[in-house]
PDB file of C-alpha atoms in Angstrom:
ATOM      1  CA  UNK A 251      23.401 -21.475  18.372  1.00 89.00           C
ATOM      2  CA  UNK A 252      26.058 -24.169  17.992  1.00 87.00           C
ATOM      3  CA  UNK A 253      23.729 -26.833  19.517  1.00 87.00           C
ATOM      4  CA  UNK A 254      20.668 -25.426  17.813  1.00 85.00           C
ATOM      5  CA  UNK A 255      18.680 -24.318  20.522  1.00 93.00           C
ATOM      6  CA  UNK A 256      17.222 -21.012  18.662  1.00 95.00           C
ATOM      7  CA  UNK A 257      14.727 -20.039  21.240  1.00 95.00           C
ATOM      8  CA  UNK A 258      16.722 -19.842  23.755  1.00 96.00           C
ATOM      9  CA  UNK A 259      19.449 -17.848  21.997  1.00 97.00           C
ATOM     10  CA  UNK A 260      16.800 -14.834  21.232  1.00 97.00           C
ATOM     11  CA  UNK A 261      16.084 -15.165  24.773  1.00 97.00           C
ATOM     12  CA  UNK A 262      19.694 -14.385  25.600  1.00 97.00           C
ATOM     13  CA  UNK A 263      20.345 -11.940  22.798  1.00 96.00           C
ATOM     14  CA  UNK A 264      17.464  -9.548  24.322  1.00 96.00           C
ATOM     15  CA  UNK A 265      18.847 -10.245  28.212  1.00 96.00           C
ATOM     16  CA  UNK A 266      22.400  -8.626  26.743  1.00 96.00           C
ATOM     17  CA  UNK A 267      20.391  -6.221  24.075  1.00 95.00           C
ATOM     18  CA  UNK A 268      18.667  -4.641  27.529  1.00 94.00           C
ATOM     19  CA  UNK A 269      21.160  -5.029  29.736  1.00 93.00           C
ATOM     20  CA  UNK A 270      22.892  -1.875  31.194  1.00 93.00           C
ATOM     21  CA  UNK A 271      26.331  -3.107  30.648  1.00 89.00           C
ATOM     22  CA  UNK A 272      26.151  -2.627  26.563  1.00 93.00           C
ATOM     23  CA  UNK A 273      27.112  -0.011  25.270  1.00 93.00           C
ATOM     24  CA  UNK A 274      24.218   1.965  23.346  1.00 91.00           C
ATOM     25  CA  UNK A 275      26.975   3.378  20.618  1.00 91.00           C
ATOM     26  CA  UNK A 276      28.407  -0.463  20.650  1.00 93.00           C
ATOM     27  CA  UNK A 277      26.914  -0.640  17.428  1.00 92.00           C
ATOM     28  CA  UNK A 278      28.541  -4.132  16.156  1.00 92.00           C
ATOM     29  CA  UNK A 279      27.314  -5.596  19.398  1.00 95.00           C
ATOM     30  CA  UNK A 280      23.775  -4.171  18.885  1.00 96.00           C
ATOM     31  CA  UNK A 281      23.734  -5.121  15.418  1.00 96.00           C
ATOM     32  CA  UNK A 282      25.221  -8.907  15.497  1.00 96.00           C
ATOM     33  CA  UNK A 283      22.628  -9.526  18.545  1.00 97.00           C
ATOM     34  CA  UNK A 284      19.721  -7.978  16.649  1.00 97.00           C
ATOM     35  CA  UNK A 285      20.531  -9.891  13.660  1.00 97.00           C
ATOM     36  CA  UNK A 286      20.767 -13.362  16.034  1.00 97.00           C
ATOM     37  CA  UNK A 287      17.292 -12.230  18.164  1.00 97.00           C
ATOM     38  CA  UNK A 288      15.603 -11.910  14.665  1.00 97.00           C
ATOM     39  CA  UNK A 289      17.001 -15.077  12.668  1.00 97.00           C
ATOM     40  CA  UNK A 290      16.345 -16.914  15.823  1.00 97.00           C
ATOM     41  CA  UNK A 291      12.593 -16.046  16.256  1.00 97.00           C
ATOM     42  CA  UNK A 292      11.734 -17.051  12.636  1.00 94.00           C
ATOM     43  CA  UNK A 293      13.934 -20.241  12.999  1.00 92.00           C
ATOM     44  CA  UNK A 294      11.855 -21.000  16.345  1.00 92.00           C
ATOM     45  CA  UNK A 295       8.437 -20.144  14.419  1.00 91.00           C
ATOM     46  CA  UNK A 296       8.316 -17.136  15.781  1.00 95.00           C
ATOM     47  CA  UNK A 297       8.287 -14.695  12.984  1.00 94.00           C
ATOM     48  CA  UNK A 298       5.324 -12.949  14.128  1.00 95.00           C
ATOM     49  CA  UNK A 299       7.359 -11.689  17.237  1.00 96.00           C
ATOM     50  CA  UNK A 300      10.236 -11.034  15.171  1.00 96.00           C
ATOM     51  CA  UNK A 301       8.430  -9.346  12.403  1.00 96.00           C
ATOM     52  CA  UNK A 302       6.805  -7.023  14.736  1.00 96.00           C
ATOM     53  CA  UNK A 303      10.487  -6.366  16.243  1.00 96.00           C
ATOM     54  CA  UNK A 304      12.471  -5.563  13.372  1.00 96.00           C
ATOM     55  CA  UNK A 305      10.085  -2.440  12.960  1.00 94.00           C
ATOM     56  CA  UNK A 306      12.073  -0.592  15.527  1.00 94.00           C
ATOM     57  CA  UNK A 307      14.479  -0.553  12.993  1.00 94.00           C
ATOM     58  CA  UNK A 308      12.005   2.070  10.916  1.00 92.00           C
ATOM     59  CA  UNK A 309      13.417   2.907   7.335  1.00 92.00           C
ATOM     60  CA  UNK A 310      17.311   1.519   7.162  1.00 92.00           C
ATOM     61  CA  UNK A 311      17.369   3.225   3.797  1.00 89.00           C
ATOM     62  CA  UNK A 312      17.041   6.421   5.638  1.00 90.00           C
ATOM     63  CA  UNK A 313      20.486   8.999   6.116  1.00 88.00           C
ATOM     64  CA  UNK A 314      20.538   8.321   9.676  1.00 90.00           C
ATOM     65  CA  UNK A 315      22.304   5.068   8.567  1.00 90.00           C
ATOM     66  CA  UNK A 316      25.041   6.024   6.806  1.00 88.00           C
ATOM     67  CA  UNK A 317      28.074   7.754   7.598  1.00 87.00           C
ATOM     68  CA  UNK A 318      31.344   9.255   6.170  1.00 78.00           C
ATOM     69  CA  UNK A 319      33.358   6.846   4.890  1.00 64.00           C
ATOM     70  CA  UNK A 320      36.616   9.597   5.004  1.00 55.00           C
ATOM     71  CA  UNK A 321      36.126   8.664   8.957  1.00 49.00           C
ATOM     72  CA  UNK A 322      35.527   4.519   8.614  1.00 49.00           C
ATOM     73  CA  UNK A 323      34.445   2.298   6.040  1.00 47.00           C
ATOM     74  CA  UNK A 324      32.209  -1.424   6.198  1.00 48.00           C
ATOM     75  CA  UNK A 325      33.321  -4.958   5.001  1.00 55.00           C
ATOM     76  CA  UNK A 326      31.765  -5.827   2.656  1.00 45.00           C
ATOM     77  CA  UNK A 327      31.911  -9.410   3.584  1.00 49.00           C
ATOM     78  CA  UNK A 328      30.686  -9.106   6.765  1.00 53.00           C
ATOM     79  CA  UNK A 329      28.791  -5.598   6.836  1.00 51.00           C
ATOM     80  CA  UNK A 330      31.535  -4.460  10.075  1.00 52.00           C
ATOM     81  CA  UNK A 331      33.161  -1.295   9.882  1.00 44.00           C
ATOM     82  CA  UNK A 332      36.987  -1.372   9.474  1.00 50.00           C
ATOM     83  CA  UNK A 333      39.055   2.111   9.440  1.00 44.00           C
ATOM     84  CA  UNK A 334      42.050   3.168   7.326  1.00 42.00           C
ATOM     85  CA  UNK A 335      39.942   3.107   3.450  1.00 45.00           C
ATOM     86  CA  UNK A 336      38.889   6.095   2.024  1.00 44.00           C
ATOM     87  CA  UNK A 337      36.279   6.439  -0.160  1.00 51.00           C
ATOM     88  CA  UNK A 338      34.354   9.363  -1.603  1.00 59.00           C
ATOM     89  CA  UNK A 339      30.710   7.941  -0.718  1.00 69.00           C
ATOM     90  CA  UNK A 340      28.821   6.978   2.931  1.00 78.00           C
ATOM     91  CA  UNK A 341      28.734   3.742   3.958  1.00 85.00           C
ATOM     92  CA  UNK A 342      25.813   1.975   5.593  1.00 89.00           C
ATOM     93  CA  UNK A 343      26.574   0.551   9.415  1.00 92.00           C
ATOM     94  CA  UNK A 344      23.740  -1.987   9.565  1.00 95.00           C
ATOM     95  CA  UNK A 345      25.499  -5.303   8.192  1.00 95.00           C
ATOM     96  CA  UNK A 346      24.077  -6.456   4.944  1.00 96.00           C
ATOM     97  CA  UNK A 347      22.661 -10.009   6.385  1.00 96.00           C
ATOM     98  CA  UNK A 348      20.382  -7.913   9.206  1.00 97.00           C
ATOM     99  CA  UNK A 349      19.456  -5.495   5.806  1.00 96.00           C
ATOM    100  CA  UNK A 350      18.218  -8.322   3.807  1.00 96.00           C
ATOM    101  CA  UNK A 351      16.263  -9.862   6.479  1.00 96.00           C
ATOM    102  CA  UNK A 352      14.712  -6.865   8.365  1.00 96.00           C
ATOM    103  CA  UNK A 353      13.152  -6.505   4.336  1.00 95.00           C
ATOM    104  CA  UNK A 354      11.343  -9.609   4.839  1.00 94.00           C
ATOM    105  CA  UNK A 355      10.137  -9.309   8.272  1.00 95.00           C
ATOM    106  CA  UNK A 356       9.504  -5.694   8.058  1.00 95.00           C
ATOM    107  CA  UNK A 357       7.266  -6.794   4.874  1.00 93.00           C
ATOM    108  CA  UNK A 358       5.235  -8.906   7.191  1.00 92.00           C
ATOM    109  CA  UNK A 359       5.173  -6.278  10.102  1.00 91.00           C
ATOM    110  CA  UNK A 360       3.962  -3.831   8.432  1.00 90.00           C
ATOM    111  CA  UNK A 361       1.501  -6.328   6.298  1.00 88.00           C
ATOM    112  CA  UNK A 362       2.360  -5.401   3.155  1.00 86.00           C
ATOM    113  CA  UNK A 363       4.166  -7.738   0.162  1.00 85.00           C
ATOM    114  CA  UNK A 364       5.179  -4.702  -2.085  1.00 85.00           C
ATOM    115  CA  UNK A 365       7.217  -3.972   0.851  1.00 87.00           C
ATOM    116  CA  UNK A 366       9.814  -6.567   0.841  1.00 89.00           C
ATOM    117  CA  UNK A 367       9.481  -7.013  -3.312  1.00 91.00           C
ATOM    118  CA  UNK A 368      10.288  -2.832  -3.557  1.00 92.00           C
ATOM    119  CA  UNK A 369      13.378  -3.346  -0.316  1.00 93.00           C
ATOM    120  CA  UNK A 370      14.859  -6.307  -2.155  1.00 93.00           C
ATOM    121  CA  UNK A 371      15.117  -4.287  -5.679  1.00 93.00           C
ATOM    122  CA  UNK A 372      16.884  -1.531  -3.691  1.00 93.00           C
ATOM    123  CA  UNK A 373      19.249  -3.861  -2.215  1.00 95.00           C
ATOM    124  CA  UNK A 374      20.220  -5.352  -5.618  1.00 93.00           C
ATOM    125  CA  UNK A 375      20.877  -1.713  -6.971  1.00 94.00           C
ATOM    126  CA  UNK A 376      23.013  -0.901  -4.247  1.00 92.00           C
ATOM    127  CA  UNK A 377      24.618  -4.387  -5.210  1.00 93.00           C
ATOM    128  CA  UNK A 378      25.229  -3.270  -8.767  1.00 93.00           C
ATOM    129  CA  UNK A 379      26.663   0.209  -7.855  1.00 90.00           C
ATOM    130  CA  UNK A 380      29.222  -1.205  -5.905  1.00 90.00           C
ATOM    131  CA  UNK A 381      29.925  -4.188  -8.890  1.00 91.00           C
ATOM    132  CA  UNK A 382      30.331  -1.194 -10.962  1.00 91.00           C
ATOM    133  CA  UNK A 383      32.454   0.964  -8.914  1.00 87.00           C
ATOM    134  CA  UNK A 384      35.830   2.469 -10.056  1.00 86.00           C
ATOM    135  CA  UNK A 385      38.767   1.029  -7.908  1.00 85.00           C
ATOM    136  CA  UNK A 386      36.620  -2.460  -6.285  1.00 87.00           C
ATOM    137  CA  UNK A 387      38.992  -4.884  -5.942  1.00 90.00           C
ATOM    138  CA  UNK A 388      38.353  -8.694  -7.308  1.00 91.00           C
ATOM    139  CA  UNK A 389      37.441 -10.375  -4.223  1.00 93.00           C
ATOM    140  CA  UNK A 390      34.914  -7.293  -3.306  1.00 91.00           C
ATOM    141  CA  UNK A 391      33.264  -7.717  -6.727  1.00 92.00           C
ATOM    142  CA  UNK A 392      32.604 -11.469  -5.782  1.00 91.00           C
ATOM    143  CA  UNK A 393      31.474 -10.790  -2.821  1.00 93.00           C
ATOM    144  CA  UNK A 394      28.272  -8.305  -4.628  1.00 93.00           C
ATOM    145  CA  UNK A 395      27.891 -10.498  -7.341  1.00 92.00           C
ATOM    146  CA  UNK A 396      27.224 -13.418  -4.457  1.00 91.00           C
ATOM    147  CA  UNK A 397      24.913 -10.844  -3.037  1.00 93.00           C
ATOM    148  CA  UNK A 398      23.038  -9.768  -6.031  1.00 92.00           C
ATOM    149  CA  UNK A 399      22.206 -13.761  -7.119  1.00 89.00           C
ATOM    150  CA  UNK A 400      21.375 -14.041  -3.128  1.00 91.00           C
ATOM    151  CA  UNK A 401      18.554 -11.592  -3.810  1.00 93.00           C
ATOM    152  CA  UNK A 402      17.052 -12.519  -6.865  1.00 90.00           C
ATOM    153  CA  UNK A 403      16.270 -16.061  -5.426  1.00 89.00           C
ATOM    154  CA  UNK A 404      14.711 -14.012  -2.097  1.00 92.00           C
ATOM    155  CA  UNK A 405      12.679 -11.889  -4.994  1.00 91.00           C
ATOM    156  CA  UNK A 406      11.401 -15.036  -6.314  1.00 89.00           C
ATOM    157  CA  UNK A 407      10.414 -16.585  -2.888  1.00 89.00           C
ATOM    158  CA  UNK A 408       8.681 -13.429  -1.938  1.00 90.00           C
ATOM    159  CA  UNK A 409       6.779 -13.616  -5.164  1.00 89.00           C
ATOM    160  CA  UNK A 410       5.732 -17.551  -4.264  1.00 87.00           C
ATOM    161  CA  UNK A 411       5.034 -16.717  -0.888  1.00 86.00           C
ATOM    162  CA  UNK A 412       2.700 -13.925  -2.151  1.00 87.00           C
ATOM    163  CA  UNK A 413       1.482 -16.463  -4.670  1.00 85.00           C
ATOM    164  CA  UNK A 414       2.154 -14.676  -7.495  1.00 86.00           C
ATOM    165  CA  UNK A 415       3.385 -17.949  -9.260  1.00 85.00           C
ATOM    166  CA  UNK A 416       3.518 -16.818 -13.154  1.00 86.00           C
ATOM    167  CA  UNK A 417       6.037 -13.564 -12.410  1.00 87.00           C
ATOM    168  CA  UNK A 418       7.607 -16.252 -10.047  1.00 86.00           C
ATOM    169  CA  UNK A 419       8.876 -18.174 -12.863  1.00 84.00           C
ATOM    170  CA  UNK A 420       9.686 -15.662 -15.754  1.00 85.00           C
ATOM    171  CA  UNK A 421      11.850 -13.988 -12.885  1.00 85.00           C
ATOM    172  CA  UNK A 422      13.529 -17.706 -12.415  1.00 80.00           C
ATOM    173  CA  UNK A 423      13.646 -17.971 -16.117  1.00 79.00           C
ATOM    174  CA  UNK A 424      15.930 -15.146 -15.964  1.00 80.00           C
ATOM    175  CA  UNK A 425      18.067 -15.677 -13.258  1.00 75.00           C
ATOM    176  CA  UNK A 426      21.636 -16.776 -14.696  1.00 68.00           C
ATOM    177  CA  UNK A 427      22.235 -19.885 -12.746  1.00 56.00           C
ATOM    178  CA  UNK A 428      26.131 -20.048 -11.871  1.00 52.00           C
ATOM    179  CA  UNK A 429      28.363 -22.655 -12.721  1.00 45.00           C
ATOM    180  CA  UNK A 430      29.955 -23.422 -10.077  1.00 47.00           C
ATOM    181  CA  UNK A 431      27.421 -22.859  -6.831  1.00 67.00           C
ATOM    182  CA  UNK A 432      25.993 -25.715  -6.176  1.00 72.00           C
ATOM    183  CA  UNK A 433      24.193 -23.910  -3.081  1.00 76.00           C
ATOM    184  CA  UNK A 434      22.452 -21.566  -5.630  1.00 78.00           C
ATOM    185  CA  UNK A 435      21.694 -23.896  -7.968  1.00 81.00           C
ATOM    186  CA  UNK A 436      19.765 -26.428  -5.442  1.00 82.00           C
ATOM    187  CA  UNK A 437      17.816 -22.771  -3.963  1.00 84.00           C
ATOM    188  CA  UNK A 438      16.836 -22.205  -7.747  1.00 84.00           C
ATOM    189  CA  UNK A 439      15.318 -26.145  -8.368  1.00 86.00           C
ATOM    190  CA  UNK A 440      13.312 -25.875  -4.947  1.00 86.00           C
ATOM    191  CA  UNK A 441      12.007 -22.861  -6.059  1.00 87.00           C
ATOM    192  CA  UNK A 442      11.319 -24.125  -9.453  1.00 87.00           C
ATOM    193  CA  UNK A 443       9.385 -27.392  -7.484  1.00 87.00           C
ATOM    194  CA  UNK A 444       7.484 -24.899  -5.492  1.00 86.00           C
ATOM    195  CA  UNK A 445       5.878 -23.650  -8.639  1.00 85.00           C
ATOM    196  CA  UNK A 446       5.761 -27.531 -10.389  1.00 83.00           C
ATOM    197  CA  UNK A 447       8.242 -26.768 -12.780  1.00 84.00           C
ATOM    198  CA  UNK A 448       9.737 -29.929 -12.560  1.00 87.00           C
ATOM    199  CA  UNK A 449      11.448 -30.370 -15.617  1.00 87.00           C
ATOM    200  CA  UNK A 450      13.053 -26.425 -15.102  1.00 84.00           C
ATOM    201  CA  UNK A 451      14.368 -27.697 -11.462  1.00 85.00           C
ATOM    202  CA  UNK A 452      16.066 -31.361 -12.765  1.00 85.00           C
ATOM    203  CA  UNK A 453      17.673 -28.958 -15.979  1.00 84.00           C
ATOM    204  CA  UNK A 454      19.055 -26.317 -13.119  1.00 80.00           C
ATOM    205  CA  UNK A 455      20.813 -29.025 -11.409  1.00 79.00           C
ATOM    206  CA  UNK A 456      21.511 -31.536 -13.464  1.00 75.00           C
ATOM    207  CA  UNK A 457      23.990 -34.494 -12.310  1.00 59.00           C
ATOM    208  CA  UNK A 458      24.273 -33.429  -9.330  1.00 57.00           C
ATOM    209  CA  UNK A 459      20.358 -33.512  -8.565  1.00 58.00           C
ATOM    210  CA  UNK A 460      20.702 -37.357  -9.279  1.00 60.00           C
ATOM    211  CA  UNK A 461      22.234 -37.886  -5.127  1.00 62.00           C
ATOM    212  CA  UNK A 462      21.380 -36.400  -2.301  1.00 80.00           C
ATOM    213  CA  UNK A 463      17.398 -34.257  -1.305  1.00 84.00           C
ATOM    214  CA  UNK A 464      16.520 -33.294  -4.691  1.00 87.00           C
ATOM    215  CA  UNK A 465      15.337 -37.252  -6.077  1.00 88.00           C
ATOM    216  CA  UNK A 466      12.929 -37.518  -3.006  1.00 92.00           C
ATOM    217  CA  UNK A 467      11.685 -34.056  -3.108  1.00 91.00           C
ATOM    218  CA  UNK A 468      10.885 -34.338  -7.027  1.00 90.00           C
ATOM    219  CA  UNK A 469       9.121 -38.000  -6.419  1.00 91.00           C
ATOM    220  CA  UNK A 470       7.215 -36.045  -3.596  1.00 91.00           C
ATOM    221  CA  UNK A 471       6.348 -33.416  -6.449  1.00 89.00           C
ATOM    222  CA  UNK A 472       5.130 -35.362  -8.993  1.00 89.00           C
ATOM    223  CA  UNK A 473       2.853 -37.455  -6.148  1.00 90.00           C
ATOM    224  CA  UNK A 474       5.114 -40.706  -6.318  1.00 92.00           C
ATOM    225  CA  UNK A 475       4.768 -40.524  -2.429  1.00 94.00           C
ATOM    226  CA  UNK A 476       5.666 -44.411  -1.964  1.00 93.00           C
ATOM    227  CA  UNK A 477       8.934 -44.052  -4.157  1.00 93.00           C
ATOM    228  CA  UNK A 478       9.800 -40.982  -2.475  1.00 93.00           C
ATOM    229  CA  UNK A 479       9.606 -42.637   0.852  1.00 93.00           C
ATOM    230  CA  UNK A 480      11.960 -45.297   0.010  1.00 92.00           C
ATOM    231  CA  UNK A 481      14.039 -42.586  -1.339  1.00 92.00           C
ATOM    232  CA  UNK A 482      13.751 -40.495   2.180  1.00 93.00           C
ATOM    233  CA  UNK A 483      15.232 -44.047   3.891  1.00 92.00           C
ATOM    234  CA  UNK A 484      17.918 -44.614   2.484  1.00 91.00           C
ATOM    235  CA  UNK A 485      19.182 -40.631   2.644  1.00 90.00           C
ATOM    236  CA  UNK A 486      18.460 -41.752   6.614  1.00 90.00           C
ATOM    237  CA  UNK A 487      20.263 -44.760   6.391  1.00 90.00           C
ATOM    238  CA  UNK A 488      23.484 -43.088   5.374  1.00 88.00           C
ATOM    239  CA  UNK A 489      23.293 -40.525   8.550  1.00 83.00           C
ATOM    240  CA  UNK A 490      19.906 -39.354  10.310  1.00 81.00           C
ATOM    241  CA  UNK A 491      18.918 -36.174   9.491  1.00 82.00           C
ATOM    242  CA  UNK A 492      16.025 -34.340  11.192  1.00 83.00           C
ATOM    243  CA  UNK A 493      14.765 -32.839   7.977  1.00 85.00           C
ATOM    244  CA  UNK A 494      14.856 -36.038   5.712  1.00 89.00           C
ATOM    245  CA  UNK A 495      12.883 -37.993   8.330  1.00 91.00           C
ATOM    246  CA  UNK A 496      10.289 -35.594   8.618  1.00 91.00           C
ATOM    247  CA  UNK A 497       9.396 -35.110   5.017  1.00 93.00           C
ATOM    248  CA  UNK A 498       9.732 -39.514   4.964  1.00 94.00           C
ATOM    249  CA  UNK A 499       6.335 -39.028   7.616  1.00 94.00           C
ATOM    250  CA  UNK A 500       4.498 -36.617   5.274  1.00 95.00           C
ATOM    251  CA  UNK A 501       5.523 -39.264   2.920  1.00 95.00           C
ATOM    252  CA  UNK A 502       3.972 -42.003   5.190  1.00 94.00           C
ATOM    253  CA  UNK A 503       1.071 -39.604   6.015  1.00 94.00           C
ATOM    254  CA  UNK A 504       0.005 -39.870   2.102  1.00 94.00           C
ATOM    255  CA  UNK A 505       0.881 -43.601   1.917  1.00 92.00           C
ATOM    256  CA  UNK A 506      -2.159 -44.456   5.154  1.00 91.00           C
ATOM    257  CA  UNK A 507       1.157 -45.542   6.980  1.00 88.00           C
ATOM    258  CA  UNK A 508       0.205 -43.844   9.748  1.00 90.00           C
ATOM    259  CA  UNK A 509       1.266 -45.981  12.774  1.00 91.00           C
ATOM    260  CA  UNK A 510       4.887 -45.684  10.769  1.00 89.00           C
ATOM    261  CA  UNK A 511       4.346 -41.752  11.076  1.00 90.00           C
ATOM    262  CA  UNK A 512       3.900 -41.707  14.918  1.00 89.00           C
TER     263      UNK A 512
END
């Protein structure tokens, strides 16, 4: 993972998932190497393979999931059971990244949109019963509110992807955009470009749109393909970076400079 050879980490991930040396109650193990098999295959455009995958996973809102949290409780950070809390609800083992991405790829699996659009609602009411729960401490709070904003950008990218464009953006409209994410705000304005909002996506980020991917990608939007590719060089100039030099060929695709693209 470290040197960003994806493929190869699924590969190992489901030598050690099927090996007889694991553990089959290991569940952390299981779990974390699921989670890397899966991310791994879509990163390594593979999310046919994946999507078909996470379906062993069935229904992960079902009981079988959850479990007494009088015995052992989860971080809510990480999604990892840690003993020694009591609570007077069941917790859910899977950890929450695997959760919200076995919703997309179980959507695609099973070929149906309404899947993921229904699993990501029930994911962000789970995230506001635990904002609103008696005795959450502060940095737990954060940690759901994080998770909630997470998944209304995912809502609104399912939405695009099933090219539903106008429920796209009243859903964006209503997203509260926080102050100080920068991360969340730059997911919002690509989303916003995705559906040619351009004058939504330079409000979301304002200053700090004016450095950095989002000039180039809103030249690309509005068709300025020549500016943009300027724009794409000197982002390379400062420190190469695999995706800024490919979008500077689609650039040069557009501009006929082809031999420049090869």
């Amino acid at each position: 993972l470290a040197e960003g050879h994806f493929l190869l980490a699924a590969y190992l991930s489901g030598v050690i998932l099927t090996s007889p040396l694991l553990s089959p109650t290991d569940f952390k193990v299981i779990f974390a190497l699921f989670y890397t098999r899966l991310a791994c295959l879509e990163l390594s455009g593979n999310t046919i393979l994946a999507a078909q995958e996470s379906k062993a996973l069935e229904d992960l809102t079902s009981a079988f999931y959850y479990v007494s949290s009088d015995l052992e409780a989860t971080d809510t950070r990480t999604g990892d059971m840690k003993g020694g809390i009591h609570a007077d609800y069941p917790r859910h083992i899977v950890p929450w990244p695997l959760r919200v991405l076995a919703v997309r790829l179980q959507s695609i699996g099973f070929g149906d949109s309404r899947r993921g659009i229904s699993g990501l609602y029930e994911l962000g009411l789970e995230a506001r019963r635990e904002i609103m729960r008696p005795g959450i401490s502060h940095e737990e709070r954060t940690v759901w509110r994080e998770r909630l904003a997470d998944l209304g950008l995912r809502r609104v990218n399912a939405l695009i992807e099933m090219g539903d464009f106008d429920t796209a953006k009243r859903s964006l409209s209503n997203l509260r955009a926080s102050d100080v994410d920068e991360k969340q705000k730059m997911r919002k304005a690509l989303l916003l470009l995705a559906i040619v909002d351009i004058d939504a996506a330079r409000q979301t980020v304002g200053e700090s749109g004016k450095s950095g991917i989002f000039t180039p990608l809103v030249s690309m939007a509005e068709g300025r393909y020549t500016d943009a590719a300027g724009e794409w060089r000197t982002l390379l100039e400062k420190s190469y970076d695999a995706l800024a030099a490919q979008n500077l060929a689609v650039c040069l695709m557009y501009t006929g400079d082809l031999n420049e693209v090869r």
